[in-house]
Amino acid sequence: MHPFRTRSRPGSKPAATGLFALLATLVTLLAAVPASANAGHTEDGARSCRSSIDRTSTGPAATPGARVLHNYRMSFATEMANAVRVDKAKLVPLLPEGYEPVPASAFGLGSENDGVFVFVNVCNENFAIDGKVSQRTSLVNIPSILVREPADAAAAGLNIPGAFHIYPLDIYIDDRAYVGSLRSADMPVHFIPDITHDRRIDDAGVGDLTVRVPARKNPFSSLNEGLGFTSTGRVDVIVWYEGGKGTAALTFRFDVAQQGPARSQVFTKPGTELNRILSGGGLGPGPTDPKTGFESIRTPSLSFQYPQGGSGSLILIKKPCGYGSGCAER
């Protein structure tokens, strides 16, 4: 699920400032890297969060109009967040009223007229829903838009300093129980059993990750090179969605987050919605995949490891009739 603004441990330099600088430096570095620099990586259908292995939380207090539907916990997790510069004019029509893209210029990725499209690629170990482990390894992929904190955040007690807010285009998960829990809030989630994360990134944050999401409507994949963890801080993520039952907020908190830069190529199928969104974005085009014909763009990314796991909640916010899609009187 987040990366761009995080909190540091006492005595360390602010993680948010450090990550902004990392992204800006990485953009300059990648501009000089040949388009084929990440080509040749392979994946073997792996489904693990850790490199070279073979193998009930409390949520925010309920506020008037807000109800906690589910609580989540994982014992360990990793994440790769591909941050793609995209013309803001492409992103605004994808967002409902009340949501605004964060300008890419805030991260040194583009201008005020650009936004950031984020591919959030997460691998969880021992993912528990309401205290019951659903799957030993759960894979989650969320193509989404980085947005400013919406007004509903304060009303639901989710105006967390430094939190990372995203609005999903879709959510892809290989864990059937997790999918079912998110559907209780009308989240746009799809069960994709053959997602793969082939992670060969070591505990220092160096190595490769290949992701493949064979979604029918918007298949995508990525090749990612972690360049090493450079700081440790706290990460908070909130995934928002306006559905028929109201405003859904999927929140996660990771108190210990090792984080660092990565460089990536994101591949999308020509003619799909994702392909149209990314066209002309990122740091420019990369090579076409000779096997699938998928086109790619090059982009900086942020790599994370959550050694102590994390906790989360799914919150549903009801609104008065006449405001938004889900009203309290229904």
Coordinates of C-alpha atoms in Angstrom, one line a residue:
M1 CA 0.0 0.0 0.0
H2 CA 3.6 4.1 1.6
P3 CA 6.4 6.0 0.9
F4 CA 6.7 9.7 0.1
R5 CA 6.1 11.3 3.5
T6 CA 7.2 9.3 6.5
R7 CA 8.4 9.9 10.1
S8 CA 11.9 9.3 11.3
R9 CA 13.1 7.8 14.5
P10 CA 14.3 10.3 17.1
G11 CA 17.9 11.4 16.4
S12 CA 17.8 10.6 12.7
K13 CA 17.3 13.0 9.8
P14 CA 13.6 13.5 8.8
A15 CA 12.6 10.6 6.6
A16 CA 10.3 12.7 4.4
T17 CA 13.0 15.1 3.5
G18 CA 15.4 12.3 2.9
L19 CA 13.1 10.5 0.6
F20 CA 12.2 13.6 -1.4
A21 CA 16.0 14.1 -1.9
L22 CA 16.4 10.4 -2.9
L23 CA 13.7 10.6 -5.5
A24 CA 15.1 13.8 -7.0
T25 CA 18.6 12.3 -7.1
L26 CA 17.3 9.1 -8.6
V27 CA 15.4 11.0 -11.3
T28 CA 18.8 12.6 -12.4
L29 CA 20.5 9.2 -12.1
L30 CA 18.0 7.4 -14.2
A31 CA 18.0 10.0 -16.9
A32 CA 21.5 8.8 -17.7
V33 CA 20.7 5.1 -17.6
P34 CA 20.2 3.3 -21.0
A35 CA 16.5 2.3 -21.6
S36 CA 17.6 -1.4 -21.6
A37 CA 19.4 -1.2 -18.2
N38 CA 16.8 -3.4 -16.4
A39 CA 16.2 -5.8 -19.3
G40 CA 17.0 -9.5 -19.0
H41 CA 15.5 -10.0 -15.5
T42 CA 13.6 -13.2 -15.0
E43 CA 10.8 -14.4 -12.8
D44 CA 9.8 -18.0 -11.8
G45 CA 6.3 -17.5 -10.4
A46 CA 7.6 -16.9 -6.9
R47 CA 5.2 -15.9 -4.1
S48 CA 7.4 -14.8 -1.2
C49 CA 8.2 -11.6 0.7
R50 CA 11.8 -12.4 1.5
S51 CA 14.8 -13.0 -0.7
S52 CA 15.9 -16.6 -1.2
I53 CA 13.4 -18.3 1.0
D54 CA 11.1 -21.2 0.1
R55 CA 8.4 -20.7 2.3
T56 CA -5.6 -8.4 15.9
S57 CA -4.8 -5.1 15.6
T58 CA -6.6 -2.1 17.0
G59 CA -7.8 0.5 14.5
P60 CA -8.7 4.2 14.8
A61 CA -11.5 4.9 17.2
A62 CA -14.9 5.0 15.6
T63 CA -16.3 8.5 15.2
P64 CA -19.9 9.5 14.5
G65 CA -20.8 8.3 11.0
A66 CA -17.6 6.1 10.8
R67 CA -17.6 2.4 11.5
V68 CA -14.7 -0.1 11.6
L69 CA -15.6 -3.1 9.5
H70 CA -12.4 -5.1 9.8
N71 CA -9.0 -5.0 11.5
Y72 CA -5.8 -6.4 9.9
R73 CA -2.4 -7.4 10.9
M74 CA 0.7 -8.9 9.2
S75 CA 3.9 -10.2 10.8
F76 CA 6.3 -9.0 8.1
A77 CA 5.9 -7.2 4.8
T78 CA 7.7 -5.7 1.8
E79 CA 6.7 -3.1 -0.7
M80 CA 7.8 -1.6 -4.0
A81 CA 6.1 1.7 -4.9
N82 CA 6.6 2.7 -8.5
A83 CA 6.1 6.5 -8.7
V84 CA 5.2 7.5 -12.3
R85 CA 4.9 11.1 -13.4
V86 CA 1.7 11.6 -15.4
D87 CA 0.0 14.6 -16.9
K88 CA -2.5 15.8 -14.3
A89 CA -5.2 16.2 -17.0
K90 CA -5.3 12.4 -17.3
L91 CA -5.7 11.9 -13.6
V92 CA -8.4 14.4 -12.7
P93 CA -11.2 12.7 -14.6
L94 CA -10.4 9.4 -12.7
L95 CA -11.1 11.0 -9.3
P96 CA -14.4 11.7 -7.7
E97 CA -15.3 15.1 -6.3
G98 CA -13.3 16.0 -3.2
Y99 CA -10.0 14.3 -4.3
E100 CA -7.1 16.2 -5.9
P101 CA -3.8 14.8 -7.3
V102 CA -0.6 15.8 -5.5
P103 CA 1.6 17.7 -7.9
A104 CA 4.6 15.7 -9.1
S105 CA 6.8 18.8 -8.5
A106 CA 6.5 18.1 -4.8
F107 CA 8.9 15.1 -5.3
G108 CA 11.1 16.4 -8.1
L109 CA 9.3 14.2 -10.6
G110 CA 7.7 16.8 -12.9
S111 CA 5.9 20.1 -12.9
E112 CA 2.8 21.5 -11.2
N113 CA 0.8 20.3 -14.2
D114 CA 1.8 16.7 -13.5
G115 CA 0.5 14.2 -10.9
V116 CA 1.9 10.9 -9.6
F117 CA 0.4 7.5 -10.5
V118 CA 1.6 4.9 -8.1
F119 CA 1.8 1.1 -8.5
V120 CA 1.8 -0.1 -4.9
N121 CA 3.2 -3.7 -4.8
V122 CA 3.0 -5.3 -1.4
C123 CA 3.8 -8.8 0.0
N124 CA 2.5 -9.7 3.4
E125 CA 3.4 -12.6 5.6
N126 CA 0.8 -14.2 8.0
F127 CA -1.9 -11.7 7.0
A128 CA -4.7 -11.8 9.6
I129 CA -8.3 -10.5 9.3
D130 CA -10.0 -9.8 12.6
G131 CA -7.4 -11.9 14.4
K132 CA -7.5 -14.9 12.0
V133 CA -4.6 -15.6 9.6
S134 CA -6.1 -15.9 6.1
Q135 CA -3.0 -16.8 4.1
R136 CA 0.7 -17.3 4.9
T137 CA 1.7 -15.0 2.0
S138 CA -0.7 -12.5 0.6
L139 CA 0.2 -10.4 -2.5
V140 CA -1.5 -7.0 -3.1
N141 CA -1.1 -4.7 -6.1
I142 CA -2.8 -1.3 -6.3
P143 CA -2.5 1.0 -9.4
S144 CA -3.5 4.3 -7.9
I145 CA -3.3 8.1 -7.8
L146 CA -1.4 9.9 -5.1
V147 CA -3.9 12.5 -3.7
R148 CA -4.0 15.2 -1.1
E149 CA -5.5 14.5 2.2
P150 CA -9.3 14.6 1.6
A151 CA -11.7 16.5 3.9
D152 CA -13.1 13.1 5.2
A153 CA -9.8 12.4 6.9
A154 CA -10.3 14.8 9.7
A155 CA -13.9 13.7 10.3
A156 CA -12.8 10.0 10.6
G157 CA -9.7 10.7 12.7
L158 CA -7.4 9.9 9.8
N159 CA -5.7 13.3 9.4
I160 CA -2.4 11.7 10.3
P161 CA 0.7 13.9 9.8
G162 CA 2.8 12.6 7.0
A163 CA 0.3 9.9 5.9
F164 CA 0.3 8.8 2.3
H165 CA -3.2 9.0 0.7
I166 CA -4.0 7.2 -2.5
Y167 CA -7.1 6.6 -4.6
P168 CA -7.2 3.3 -6.5
L169 CA -8.0 2.6 -10.1
D170 CA -8.3 -1.1 -9.0
I171 CA -7.0 -3.4 -6.3
Y172 CA -5.6 -6.9 -7.1
I173 CA -5.2 -9.5 -4.4
D174 CA -4.4 -13.2 -4.4
D175 CA -6.0 -13.8 -0.9
R176 CA -9.7 -14.7 -1.3
A177 CA -10.6 -13.8 2.4
Y178 CA -8.9 -10.4 2.1
V179 CA -10.8 -9.7 -1.1
G180 CA -14.1 -10.6 0.6
S181 CA -13.4 -8.3 3.5
L182 CA -12.8 -5.3 1.2
R183 CA -15.9 -6.0 -0.8
S184 CA -17.9 -5.4 2.4
A185 CA -17.1 -1.7 1.8
D186 CA -17.5 -1.7 -2.0
M187 CA -13.8 -1.4 -2.6
P188 CA -12.9 -2.1 -6.3
V189 CA -11.0 -5.3 -5.5
H190 CA -10.4 -8.3 -7.8
F191 CA -9.3 -11.8 -6.8
I192 CA -6.3 -12.7 -9.0
P193 CA -4.9 -16.0 -7.8
D194 CA -1.8 -16.1 -10.1
I195 CA -0.1 -12.8 -9.1
T196 CA 3.6 -13.3 -8.7
H197 CA 6.3 -11.3 -6.8
D198 CA 9.7 -12.8 -7.4
R199 CA 11.7 -10.9 -4.8
R200 CA 15.5 -11.2 -4.8
I201 CA 16.2 -8.1 -2.6
D202 CA 18.3 -8.8 0.4
D203 CA 18.0 -7.4 3.9
A204 CA 20.1 -4.4 3.0
G205 CA 17.6 -3.5 0.3
V206 CA 19.8 -4.4 -2.7
G207 CA 18.6 -6.7 -5.4
D208 CA 15.8 -7.3 -7.9
L209 CA 12.0 -7.7 -7.8
T210 CA 9.8 -8.9 -10.7
V211 CA 6.1 -8.4 -10.4
R212 CA 3.4 -9.8 -12.6
V213 CA -0.3 -9.1 -12.3
P214 CA -2.3 -11.0 -15.0
A215 CA -5.5 -9.0 -14.6
R216 CA -7.9 -9.4 -17.5
K217 CA -8.7 -5.7 -18.0
N218 CA -5.4 -4.1 -17.1
P219 CA -2.5 -6.6 -17.0
F220 CA 0.8 -5.2 -15.9
S221 CA 4.3 -6.2 -14.7
S222 CA 7.4 -4.5 -13.5
L223 CA 11.1 -5.0 -13.2
N224 CA 12.6 -3.3 -10.1
E225 CA 16.1 -2.8 -8.8
G226 CA 16.5 -1.9 -5.2
L227 CA 19.5 0.3 -4.5
G228 CA 19.7 -0.2 -0.7
F229 CA 17.8 0.9 2.4
T230 CA 19.0 4.4 3.5
S231 CA 16.7 5.3 6.4
T232 CA 14.2 3.9 8.9
G233 CA 10.9 5.6 9.9
R234 CA 7.2 5.2 10.4
V235 CA 4.8 4.8 7.4
D236 CA 1.1 5.5 7.3
V237 CA -1.1 4.7 4.3
I238 CA -4.7 5.4 3.6
V239 CA -6.5 4.0 0.5
W240 CA -9.8 5.9 -0.2
Y241 CA -12.8 4.9 -2.3
E242 CA -16.2 6.3 -2.9
G243 CA -18.6 3.4 -3.2
G244 CA -22.3 2.7 -3.0
K245 CA -22.2 2.2 0.7
G246 CA -20.3 5.3 1.5
T247 CA -16.7 6.4 1.7
A248 CA -14.3 3.6 2.4
A249 CA -10.9 4.1 4.0
L250 CA -8.4 1.2 4.2
T251 CA -5.6 2.3 6.6
F252 CA -2.3 0.8 7.4
R253 CA 0.4 1.8 9.9
F254 CA 4.0 0.5 10.0
D255 CA 6.0 1.7 13.0
V256 CA 9.3 0.4 11.6
A257 CA 9.9 0.9 7.9
Q258 CA 13.3 0.4 6.3
Q259 CA 13.2 2.5 3.1
G260 CA 15.4 3.4 0.1
P261 CA 15.4 4.2 -3.6
A262 CA 14.8 1.9 -6.5
R263 CA 14.6 2.1 -10.3
S264 CA 12.0 0.4 -12.3
Q265 CA 10.4 -0.4 -15.6
V266 CA 6.6 -0.8 -15.6
F267 CA 5.0 -2.8 -18.5
T268 CA 1.4 -2.4 -19.6
K269 CA -0.6 -3.9 -22.5
P270 CA -1.1 -1.5 -25.5
G271 CA -4.6 -0.3 -25.7
T272 CA -5.6 -0.8 -22.1
E273 CA -6.6 2.0 -19.7
L274 CA -3.3 1.7 -17.7
N275 CA -1.3 1.9 -20.9
R276 CA -3.2 5.1 -22.0
I277 CA -2.6 6.7 -18.5
L278 CA 1.1 6.0 -18.5
S279 CA 1.8 6.9 -22.1
G280 CA 4.2 9.8 -22.3
G281 CA 4.8 9.7 -18.5
G282 CA 7.6 8.5 -16.2
L283 CA 11.1 9.2 -17.3
G284 CA 10.4 8.1 -20.8
P285 CA 9.8 4.8 -22.7
G286 CA 11.7 1.7 -22.0
P287 CA 12.0 -1.5 -24.1
T288 CA 9.0 -3.5 -25.3
D289 CA 8.8 -6.9 -23.8
P290 CA 9.6 -9.3 -26.7
K291 CA 7.4 -12.1 -25.2
T292 CA 4.2 -10.2 -24.4
G293 CA 4.5 -7.1 -26.6
F294 CA 3.8 -5.0 -23.5
E295 CA 5.2 -1.4 -23.7
S296 CA 7.2 0.0 -20.8
I297 CA 8.1 3.3 -19.1
R298 CA 11.1 3.9 -16.8
T299 CA 10.4 5.4 -13.4
P300 CA 12.0 6.0 -10.0
S301 CA 10.5 3.9 -7.1
L302 CA 10.7 3.5 -3.4
S303 CA 11.5 0.2 -1.7
F304 CA 10.3 -0.7 1.8
Q305 CA 10.7 -3.5 4.3
Y306 CA 8.5 -3.7 7.4
P307 CA 10.4 -6.1 9.7
Q308 CA 7.9 -5.9 12.5
G309 CA 4.9 -6.0 10.3
G310 CA 2.0 -3.6 10.7
S311 CA -1.7 -3.1 11.5
G312 CA -4.6 -1.7 9.7
S313 CA -8.4 -1.2 9.5
L314 CA -11.2 -0.9 7.0
I315 CA -13.4 2.0 7.9
L316 CA -16.8 2.9 6.3
I317 CA -17.9 6.5 6.6
K318 CA -21.6 7.2 6.1
K319 CA -22.7 10.6 4.9
P320 CA -26.0 12.6 5.0
C321 CA -28.2 12.0 2.0
G322 CA -27.4 14.5 -0.8
Y323 CA -23.7 14.3 -0.1
G324 CA -21.6 11.8 -1.9
S325 CA -22.6 8.3 -2.9
G326 CA -23.4 6.6 0.4
C327 CA -25.9 8.4 2.7
A328 CA -26.6 7.6 6.4
E329 CA -30.4 7.4 5.9
R330 CA -30.2 4.4 3.5

